[in-house]
mmCIF file of C-alpha atoms in Angstrom:
data_model
loop_
_atom_site.group_PDB
_atom_site.id
_atom_site.type_symbol
_atom_site.label_atom_id
_atom_site.label_comp_id
_atom_site.label_asym_id
_atom_site.label_seq_id
_atom_site.Cartn_x
_atom_site.Cartn_y
_atom_site.Cartn_z
ATOM 1 C CA MET T 269 116.567 129.473 101.318
ATOM 2 C CA GLU T 270 117.762 131.098 104.545
ATOM 3 C CA ASP T 271 114.153 131.373 105.773
ATOM 4 C CA LEU T 272 113.498 127.650 105.158
ATOM 5 C CA ALA T 273 116.760 126.703 106.815
ATOM 6 C CA SER T 274 115.721 128.806 109.809
ATOM 7 C CA LEU T 275 112.310 127.107 109.879
ATOM 8 C CA PHE T 276 113.865 123.656 110.175
ATOM 9 C CA SER T 277 116.326 124.897 112.772
ATOM 10 C CA ARG T 278 113.465 126.255 114.879
ATOM 11 C CA ALA T 279 111.596 122.953 114.538
ATOM 12 C CA GLU T 280 114.337 120.866 116.186
ATOM 13 C CA THR T 281 112.944 121.502 119.647
ATOM 14 C CA ALA T 282 109.513 120.325 118.446
ATOM 15 C CA PHE T 283 110.971 116.952 117.418
ATOM 16 C CA ASP T 284 112.667 116.658 120.799
ATOM 17 C CA SER T 285 109.619 117.574 122.875
ATOM 18 C CA ALA T 286 106.890 115.714 120.936
ATOM 19 C CA ARG T 287 104.976 113.365 123.207
ATOM 20 C CA TYR T 288 104.334 110.641 120.638
ATOM 21 C CA SER T 289 106.406 108.976 117.935
ATOM 22 C CA ARG T 290 105.610 106.238 115.411
ATOM 23 C CA THR T 291 107.900 104.462 112.934
ATOM 24 C CA TYR T 292 106.757 102.974 109.625
ATOM 25 C CA GLY T 293 108.489 100.964 106.919
ATOM 26 C CA VAL T 294 107.186 102.103 103.527
ATOM 27 C CA ALA T 295 108.613 100.917 100.180
ATOM 28 C CA GLY T 296 111.900 100.001 101.831
ATOM 29 C CA GLU T 297 112.320 103.331 103.635
ATOM 30 C CA THR T 298 111.903 104.142 107.320
ATOM 31 C CA PHE T 299 109.641 107.063 108.279
ATOM 32 C CA THR T 300 109.461 108.292 111.870
ATOM 33 C CA VAL T 301 106.546 110.617 112.654
ATOM 34 C CA SER T 302 106.578 112.734 115.804
ATOM 35 C CA SER T 303 103.616 114.733 117.109
ATOM 36 C CA ASP T 304 101.549 115.826 120.069
ATOM 37 C CA GLN T 305 98.441 114.935 118.022
ATOM 38 C CA LYS T 306 97.756 111.361 119.145
ATOM 39 C CA GLY T 307 94.466 111.154 117.251
ATOM 40 C CA TYR T 308 96.170 112.048 113.982
ATOM 41 C CA LEU T 309 98.897 109.463 114.554
ATOM 42 C CA ASN T 310 96.230 106.829 115.240
ATOM 43 C CA ALA T 311 94.681 107.668 111.857
ATOM 44 C CA VAL T 312 98.086 107.337 110.189
ATOM 45 C CA ASP T 313 98.505 103.948 111.887
ATOM 46 C CA ARG T 314 95.337 102.716 110.220
ATOM 47 C CA ALA T 315 96.114 104.032 106.755
ATOM 48 C CA ILE T 316 99.855 103.466 106.273
ATOM 49 C CA TRP T 317 100.837 100.072 104.839
ATOM 50 C CA SER T 318 103.922 99.389 106.949
ATOM 51 C CA HIS T 319 106.486 96.653 106.309
ATOM 52 C CA THR T 320 109.935 95.961 107.716
ATOM 53 C CA PRO T 321 112.158 98.585 106.068
ATOM 54 C CA ASP T 322 115.367 97.866 104.186
ATOM 55 C CA THR T 323 117.289 100.624 105.932
ATOM 56 C CA ALA T 324 117.661 101.899 109.462
ATOM 57 C CA VAL T 325 118.138 105.476 108.251
ATOM 58 C CA SER T 326 114.931 107.323 109.016
ATOM 59 C CA THR T 327 113.055 110.160 107.372
ATOM 60 C CA ARG T 328 111.774 112.407 110.171
ATOM 61 C CA ILE T 329 108.380 114.117 109.983
ATOM 62 C CA PHE T 330 106.890 116.401 112.620
ATOM 63 C CA VAL T 331 103.140 117.079 112.689
ATOM 64 C CA GLY T 332 102.007 119.956 114.860
ATOM 65 C CA VAL T 333 99.847 123.029 115.369
ATOM 66 C CA ALA T 334 101.555 126.339 114.642
ATOM 67 C CA GLY T 335 102.596 128.114 117.835
ATOM 68 C CA GLU T 336 101.868 125.163 120.129
ATOM 69 C CA ASN T 337 104.411 122.938 121.895
ATOM 70 C CA ASP T 338 107.450 124.361 120.077
ATOM 71 C CA CYS T 339 105.871 123.973 116.615
ATOM 72 C CA PRO T 340 107.055 126.891 114.452
ATOM 73 C CA SER T 341 104.668 128.971 112.392
ATOM 74 C CA ILE T 342 105.132 130.138 108.805
ATOM 75 C CA ALA T 343 104.521 133.731 107.777
ATOM 76 C CA TRP T 344 103.770 133.937 104.050
ATOM 77 C CA ARG T 345 104.443 137.517 102.986
ATOM 78 C CA ALA T 346 103.147 137.413 99.399
ATOM 79 C CA ALA T 347 99.503 138.209 98.612
ATOM 80 C CA GLN T 348 98.948 134.751 97.095
ATOM 81 C CA PHE T 349 100.603 131.341 97.066
ATOM 82 C CA GLU T 350 101.341 130.485 93.424
ATOM 83 C CA GLU T 351 102.113 126.796 93.732
ATOM 84 C CA ARG T 352 103.571 126.319 90.242
ATOM 85 C CA GLN T 353 105.877 129.313 90.687
ATOM 86 C CA VAL T 354 106.981 128.075 94.101
ATOM 87 C CA GLU T 355 107.632 124.606 92.642
ATOM 88 C CA ALA T 356 109.745 126.028 89.842
ATOM 89 C CA PHE T 357 111.720 128.144 92.279
ATOM 90 C CA LEU T 358 112.359 125.229 94.645
ATOM 91 C CA ALA T 359 112.985 122.571 91.962
ATOM 92 C CA PRO T 360 116.803 122.979 91.880
ATOM 93 C CA THR T 361 117.030 123.265 95.671
ATOM 94 C CA ARG T 362 116.957 120.795 98.542
ATOM 95 C CA TYR T 363 113.438 121.911 99.578
ATOM 96 C CA ARG T 364 109.876 120.976 98.643
ATOM 97 C CA MET T 365 106.713 122.761 99.802
ATOM 98 C CA HIS T 366 102.940 122.502 99.678
ATOM 99 C CA TYR T 367 100.380 124.957 101.064
ATOM 100 C CA TYR T 368 96.625 124.356 101.265
ATOM 101 C CA HIS T 369 95.467 127.923 101.760
ATOM 102 C CA PRO T 370 91.801 127.334 102.841
ATOM 103 C CA LEU T 371 93.114 125.771 106.071
ATOM 104 C CA SER T 372 96.577 127.383 106.331
ATOM 105 C CA TYR T 373 98.029 123.873 106.118
ATOM 106 C CA TRP T 374 101.743 123.556 105.315
ATOM 107 C CA GLN T 375 104.001 120.690 104.311
ATOM 108 C CA VAL T 376 107.701 121.487 103.931
ATOM 109 C CA PHE T 377 110.512 119.002 103.267
ATOM 110 C CA ASP T 378 114.303 119.156 103.294
ATOM 111 C CA LYS T 379 115.599 116.455 100.960
ATOM 112 C CA GLN T 380 119.172 116.794 102.168
ATOM 113 C CA THR T 381 118.343 115.931 105.770
ATOM 114 C CA ALA T 382 115.174 113.883 105.015
ATOM 115 C CA THR T 383 113.186 116.059 107.411
ATOM 116 C CA GLY T 384 109.558 117.101 106.976
ATOM 117 C CA LEU T 385 107.236 119.517 108.763
ATOM 118 C CA GLN T 386 103.439 119.344 108.576
ATOM 119 C CA ILE T 387 102.111 122.482 110.243
ATOM 120 C CA LEU T 388 98.395 122.888 110.912
ATOM 121 C CA ASN T 389 96.456 125.957 111.943
ATOM 122 C CA ARG T 390 94.334 123.831 114.304
ATOM 123 C CA ALA T 391 94.502 120.191 115.333
ATOM 124 C CA ASP T 392 91.401 119.251 113.335
ATOM 125 C CA GLN T 393 92.155 121.361 110.262
ATOM 126 C CA TYR T 394 93.679 119.125 107.604
ATOM 127 C CA PRO T 395 92.425 118.639 104.028
ATOM 128 C CA PRO T 396 89.503 116.203 103.773
ATOM 129 C CA TRP T 397 91.504 113.740 101.669
ATOM 130 C CA ASP T 398 94.441 113.664 104.067
ATOM 131 C CA LEU T 399 93.347 110.778 106.291
ATOM 132 C CA GLY T 400 92.944 108.495 103.270
ATOM 133 C CA SER T 401 96.549 108.998 102.184
ATOM 134 C CA PRO T 402 98.317 110.719 105.089
ATOM 135 C CA LEU T 403 101.801 112.151 104.590
ATOM 136 C CA ARG T 404 101.505 111.380 100.869
ATOM 137 C CA ASN T 405 103.626 114.296 99.715
ATOM 138 C CA PHE T 406 106.427 113.441 102.132
ATOM 139 C CA LEU T 407 106.458 109.855 100.857
ATOM 140 C CA GLN T 408 106.867 111.112 97.292
ATOM 141 C CA TRP T 409 109.516 113.676 98.138
ATOM 142 C CA GLN T 410 111.662 111.084 99.942
ATOM 143 C CA LEU T 411 110.996 108.051 97.726
ATOM 144 C CA ALA T 412 111.872 110.104 94.631
ATOM 145 C CA SER T 413 115.495 109.218 95.400
ATOM 146 C CA ARG T 414 114.738 105.497 94.900
ATOM 147 C CA ASP T 415 114.316 105.447 91.108
ATOM 148 C CA GLY T 416 110.547 105.803 91.132
ATOM 149 C CA ALA T 417 107.494 107.873 91.943
ATOM 150 C CA LEU T 418 104.025 107.681 93.431
ATOM 151 C CA ILE T 419 101.444 106.612 90.862
ATOM 152 C CA HIS T 420 97.706 107.232 91.219
ATOM 153 C CA ALA T 421 96.405 103.782 90.288
ATOM 154 C CA GLY T 422 94.947 100.606 91.732
ATOM 155 C CA THR T 423 96.566 97.178 91.599
ATOM 156 C CA LEU T 424 95.495 93.542 91.431
ATOM 157 C CA GLY T 425 97.702 90.486 91.324
ATOM 158 C CA VAL T 426 98.096 86.734 91.413
ATOM 159 C CA ALA T 427 101.062 85.655 93.561
ATOM 160 C CA ASP T 428 103.940 87.977 92.544
ATOM 161 C CA LYS T 429 102.467 89.142 89.211
ATOM 162 C CA GLY T 430 100.116 92.089 88.936
ATOM 163 C CA VAL T 431 98.515 94.829 86.883
ATOM 164 C CA LEU T 432 97.995 98.561 87.324
ATOM 165 C CA LEU T 433 94.443 99.893 86.967
ATOM 166 C CA ALA T 434 94.338 103.548 85.908
ATOM 167 C CA GLY T 435 91.492 105.924 85.276
ATOM 168 C CA ALA T 436 89.593 108.939 86.432
ATOM 169 C CA GLY T 437 87.024 108.866 89.213
ATOM 170 C CA GLY T 438 83.926 106.910 88.230
ATOM 171 C CA SER T 439 85.769 104.583 85.838
ATOM 172 C CA GLY T 440 85.259 101.561 88.097
ATOM 173 C CA LYS T 441 88.868 101.303 89.271
ATOM 174 C CA SER T 442 88.195 101.130 93.011
ATOM 175 C CA GLY T 443 85.212 98.815 92.603
ATOM 176 C CA THR T 444 87.336 96.479 90.476
ATOM 177 C CA VAL T 445 90.089 96.384 93.100
ATOM 178 C CA LEU T 446 87.608 95.725 95.901
ATOM 179 C CA SER T 447 85.770 92.949 94.059
ATOM 180 C CA GLY T 448 89.136 91.453 93.061
ATOM 181 C CA ILE T 449 90.530 91.170 96.570
ATOM 182 C CA MET T 450 87.224 89.810 97.857
ATOM 183 C CA ALA T 451 87.511 87.125 95.145
ATOM 184 C CA GLY T 452 91.015 86.114 96.249
ATOM 185 C CA LEU T 453 93.256 88.346 94.154
ATOM 186 C CA THR T 454 96.029 90.278 95.864
ATOM 187 C CA THR T 455 96.740 94.012 95.811
ATOM 188 C CA VAL T 456 99.364 96.530 96.914
ATOM 189 C CA GLY T 457 96.936 99.419 96.926
ATOM 190 C CA ASP T 458 93.740 100.886 95.547
ATOM 191 C CA ASP T 459 94.636 104.557 95.244
ATOM 192 C CA TYR T 460 98.384 105.272 95.320
ATOM 193 C CA VAL T 461 101.355 102.957 94.896
ATOM 194 C CA PHE T 462 105.082 103.542 94.564
ATOM 195 C CA VAL T 463 106.417 102.261 91.233
ATOM 196 C CA THR T 464 109.993 101.844 90.080
ATOM 197 C CA PRO T 465 109.778 101.979 86.264
ATOM 198 C CA SER T 466 113.192 100.372 85.719
ATOM 199 C CA SER T 467 112.071 97.169 87.460
ATOM 200 C CA LEU T 468 108.318 97.646 86.845
ATOM 201 C CA ARG T 469 107.574 96.810 90.456
ATOM 202 C CA ALA T 470 104.825 98.354 92.588
ATOM 203 C CA TYR T 471 105.049 98.833 96.355
ATOM 204 C CA PRO T 472 102.204 99.553 98.801
ATOM 205 C CA LEU T 473 101.740 102.864 100.587
ATOM 206 C CA PHE T 474 98.234 102.868 102.059
ATOM 207 C CA GLU T 475 95.681 100.276 103.184
ATOM 208 C CA THR T 476 92.779 102.621 102.485
ATOM 209 C CA LEU T 477 89.778 101.514 100.433
ATOM 210 C CA LYS T 478 86.896 103.780 99.375
ATOM 211 C CA GLN T 479 83.590 102.695 97.910
ATOM 212 C CA ASP T 480 80.037 103.948 97.561
ATOM 213 C CA ALA T 481 76.979 102.123 98.845
ATOM 214 C CA ASP T 482 76.206 100.436 95.520
ATOM 215 C CA GLY T 483 79.761 99.144 95.245
ATOM 216 C CA LEU T 484 79.634 97.672 98.734
ATOM 217 C CA ALA T 485 76.341 95.974 97.960
ATOM 218 C CA ARG T 486 77.781 94.393 94.791
ATOM 219 C CA VAL T 487 80.408 92.512 96.801
ATOM 220 C CA GLY T 488 78.291 91.829 99.897
ATOM 221 C CA LEU T 489 80.067 94.209 102.281
ATOM 222 C CA THR T 490 77.174 96.482 103.235
ATOM 223 C CA ASP T 491 76.903 95.086 106.768
ATOM 224 C CA HIS T 492 80.575 94.202 107.296
ATOM 225 C CA PRO T 493 81.931 95.536 110.623
ATOM 226 C CA ALA T 494 84.846 97.202 108.775
ATOM 227 C CA ILE T 495 82.457 99.629 107.065
ATOM 228 C CA PRO T 496 81.953 102.906 108.978
ATOM 229 C CA ALA T 497 78.537 104.378 109.655
ATOM 230 C CA LYS T 498 79.229 107.628 107.775
ATOM 231 C CA THR T 499 80.674 108.448 104.378
ATOM 232 C CA ASN T 500 83.697 110.639 103.730
ATOM 233 C CA TRP T 501 83.960 113.949 101.866
ATOM 234 C CA GLN T 502 83.419 112.115 98.545
ATOM 235 C CA ASP T 503 80.234 110.446 99.840
ATOM 236 C CA LYS T 504 82.118 107.144 99.930
ATOM 237 C CA TYR T 505 82.733 104.747 102.777
ATOM 238 C CA GLN T 506 86.408 104.761 103.760
ATOM 239 C CA PHE T 507 87.797 101.597 105.342
ATOM 240 C CA TYR T 508 90.994 99.549 105.453
ATOM 241 C CA ILE T 509 92.232 96.326 103.917
ATOM 242 C CA HIS T 510 93.456 94.814 107.196
ATOM 243 C CA ASP T 511 89.940 95.129 108.669
ATOM 244 C CA LEU T 512 88.486 92.797 106.028
ATOM 245 C CA GLY T 513 90.155 89.691 107.499
ATOM 246 C CA LEU T 514 91.972 88.802 104.277
ATOM 247 C CA PRO T 515 95.183 86.727 104.079
ATOM 248 C CA ASP T 516 98.494 88.561 104.260
ATOM 249 C CA LEU T 517 99.040 90.687 101.183
ATOM 250 C CA PRO T 518 102.329 90.975 99.271
ATOM 251 C CA SER T 519 105.066 93.509 99.963
ATOM 252 C CA SER T 520 105.301 94.278 96.223
ATOM 253 C CA LEU T 521 104.051 93.173 92.803
ATOM 254 C CA SER T 522 105.866 92.670 89.519
ATOM 255 C CA LEU T 523 103.807 94.662 87.024
ATOM 256 C CA LYS T 524 102.914 92.898 83.764
ATOM 257 C CA ALA T 525 100.270 95.181 82.208
ATOM 258 C CA LEU T 526 98.333 98.412 82.567
ATOM 259 C CA LEU T 527 94.532 98.193 82.416
ATOM 260 C CA ILE T 528 92.111 101.087 81.908
ATOM 261 C CA PRO T 529 88.738 100.046 83.380
ATOM 262 C CA ARG T 530 85.531 101.349 81.873
ATOM 263 C CA ILE T 531 81.935 100.773 83.001
ATOM 264 C CA THR T 532 80.011 99.691 79.907
ATOM 265 C CA GLY T 533 76.859 97.909 81.085
ATOM 266 C CA GLN T 534 77.868 94.864 79.052
ATOM 267 C CA ALA T 535 77.240 91.370 80.393
ATOM 268 C CA GLN T 536 80.794 90.135 79.810
ATOM 269 C CA THR T 537 84.164 91.688 80.582
ATOM 270 C CA GLY T 538 86.452 92.388 77.626
ATOM 271 C CA LEU T 539 90.127 93.319 77.247
ATOM 272 C CA TYR T 540 91.283 95.304 74.212
ATOM 273 C CA PRO T 541 94.796 96.616 73.402
ATOM 274 C CA VAL T 542 95.274 100.383 73.500
ATOM 275 C CA SER T 543 98.188 102.658 72.668
ATOM 276 C CA ALA T 544 100.795 103.847 75.143
ATOM 277 C CA LYS T 545 99.501 107.387 74.599
ATOM 278 C CA GLU T 546 95.965 106.441 75.648
ATOM 279 C CA ALA T 547 97.337 104.638 78.686
ATOM 280 C CA PHE T 548 99.501 107.622 79.640
ATOM 281 C CA LEU T 549 96.509 109.975 79.444
ATOM 282 C CA ALA T 550 94.596 107.677 81.797
ATOM 283 C CA LEU T 551 97.498 107.277 84.208
ATOM 284 C CA ALA T 552 99.304 110.606 84.506
ATOM 285 C CA PRO T 553 96.977 113.592 85.007
ATOM 286 C CA SER T 554 95.330 112.818 88.344
ATOM 287 C CA GLY T 555 98.528 111.804 90.113
ATOM 288 C CA VAL T 556 100.531 114.723 88.764
ATOM 289 C CA THR T 557 97.923 117.297 89.813
ATOM 290 C CA GLN T 558 97.491 115.802 93.289
ATOM 291 C CA ILE T 559 101.169 115.598 94.266
ATOM 292 C CA PRO T 560 103.056 118.915 94.136
ATOM 293 C CA GLY T 561 106.779 119.438 93.904
ATOM 294 C CA ASP T 562 107.936 116.687 91.538
ATOM 295 C CA ARG T 563 105.660 117.066 88.517
ATOM 296 C CA PRO T 564 108.352 116.437 85.846
ATOM 297 C CA LEU T 565 109.395 113.232 87.604
ATOM 298 C CA LEU T 566 105.786 112.098 87.959
ATOM 299 C CA TYR T 567 105.093 112.723 84.268
ATOM 300 C CA ALA T 568 108.295 110.943 83.241
ATOM 301 C CA THR T 569 107.528 107.924 85.429
ATOM 302 C CA ALA T 570 103.984 107.611 84.077
ATOM 303 C CA ALA T 571 105.300 107.913 80.511
ATOM 304 C CA GLU T 572 107.913 105.201 81.000
ATOM 305 C CA ILE T 573 105.408 102.842 82.620
ATOM 306 C CA SER T 574 102.965 103.403 79.741
ATOM 307 C CA ARG T 575 105.687 102.704 77.166
ATOM 308 C CA ARG T 576 107.098 99.602 78.818
ATOM 309 C CA LEU T 577 103.912 97.806 79.846
ATOM 310 C CA PRO T 578 101.387 96.288 77.456
ATOM 311 C CA CYS T 579 98.227 98.389 77.809
ATOM 312 C CA PHE T 580 94.580 97.351 77.558
ATOM 313 C CA ARG T 581 91.123 98.818 77.949
ATOM 314 C CA LEU T 582 89.136 96.774 80.461
ATOM 315 C CA ASP T 583 85.426 96.897 79.601
ATOM 316 C CA LEU T 584 83.777 95.822 82.825
ATOM 317 C CA GLY T 585 80.936 93.319 82.872
ATOM 318 C CA GLY T 586 78.100 93.512 85.373
ATOM 319 C CA ASP T 587 79.094 90.561 87.586
ATOM 320 C CA PRO T 588 81.974 91.319 90.005
ATOM 321 C CA ASP T 589 82.962 87.647 90.178
ATOM 322 C CA GLU T 590 83.137 87.426 86.384
ATOM 323 C CA VAL T 591 85.266 90.587 86.257
ATOM 324 C CA SER T 592 87.663 89.181 88.852
ATOM 325 C CA SER T 593 87.850 85.828 87.100
ATOM 326 C CA THR T 594 88.672 87.533 83.807
ATOM 327 C CA ILE T 595 91.458 89.555 85.421
ATOM 328 C CA ARG T 596 92.840 86.452 87.157
ATOM 329 C CA GLN T 597 92.957 84.511 83.884
ATOM 330 C CA PHE T 598 94.599 87.470 82.167
ATOM 331 C CA ILE T 599 97.330 87.782 84.814
ATOM 332 C CA GLU T 600 97.969 84.045 84.911
ATOM 333 C CA GLY T 601 98.328 84.025 81.124
ATOM 334 C CA ILE T 602 100.879 86.839 80.920
#
């Protein structure tokens, strides 16, 4: 713990000397990000779903390159980084840590002071998924104090009421969210949302959307100016909700059900009740494996959501408008 305390102490000058600073309101919390990496901050600007925060107290995050402009470096003395062992060791402490060893990419967080450090080996060396959900781990580590957790799921809603859509890659979740918002439904996110299980309310984190070429063609977005020329690391086009010219989206949704989409090739969309266990198995694994540091909390949150919400399998029909209409009628009838 002394080494981590020293790391944060050494980083204070980096916060003070950083050339750029941005402030975001996410799920009622204020996050201030300082960095010399203007390009990275511009990418965060595009992806973060920022609202007016409920509190003026700010979580501080510094993003920098090790050894440059007062950014400290981390010397890992062990032969390997055993993430589960590190998590277990840090669990009872004030600290959280993630290390992506192929790029020597560190994220370290002090819960007591709400201070985070994202330390890169080079300015362009961050994990390929990072720009879709930047600072995701820091959001979880800080928002964990607000009676909730990040959930890997999509959302669709009508006015204040909404549903979670959970499932593994290829289940049709993202395509269903995209077709829904293009048909006039609302959303608070396609990939990750913050959920408070006690109130069953979902809050937005990111404006990012991802879809393959076939999915874009199904909803008539192939030639939309929001769609980039190149695909991302998943061979999907990554773009942002605010670039689609849609009406203002809600700051939260009251969750009324959990849906598990499934591509079936059927003509009509169908909804069928499933058990809480089946819903939990669709909801929990991907989020828990992708967000280190708070796995017990993430499992517990997914379990409570699955128990408290009515759960259904959503067998997707072939017509995006028919799918969206079915979901709208379902939400309005809850």
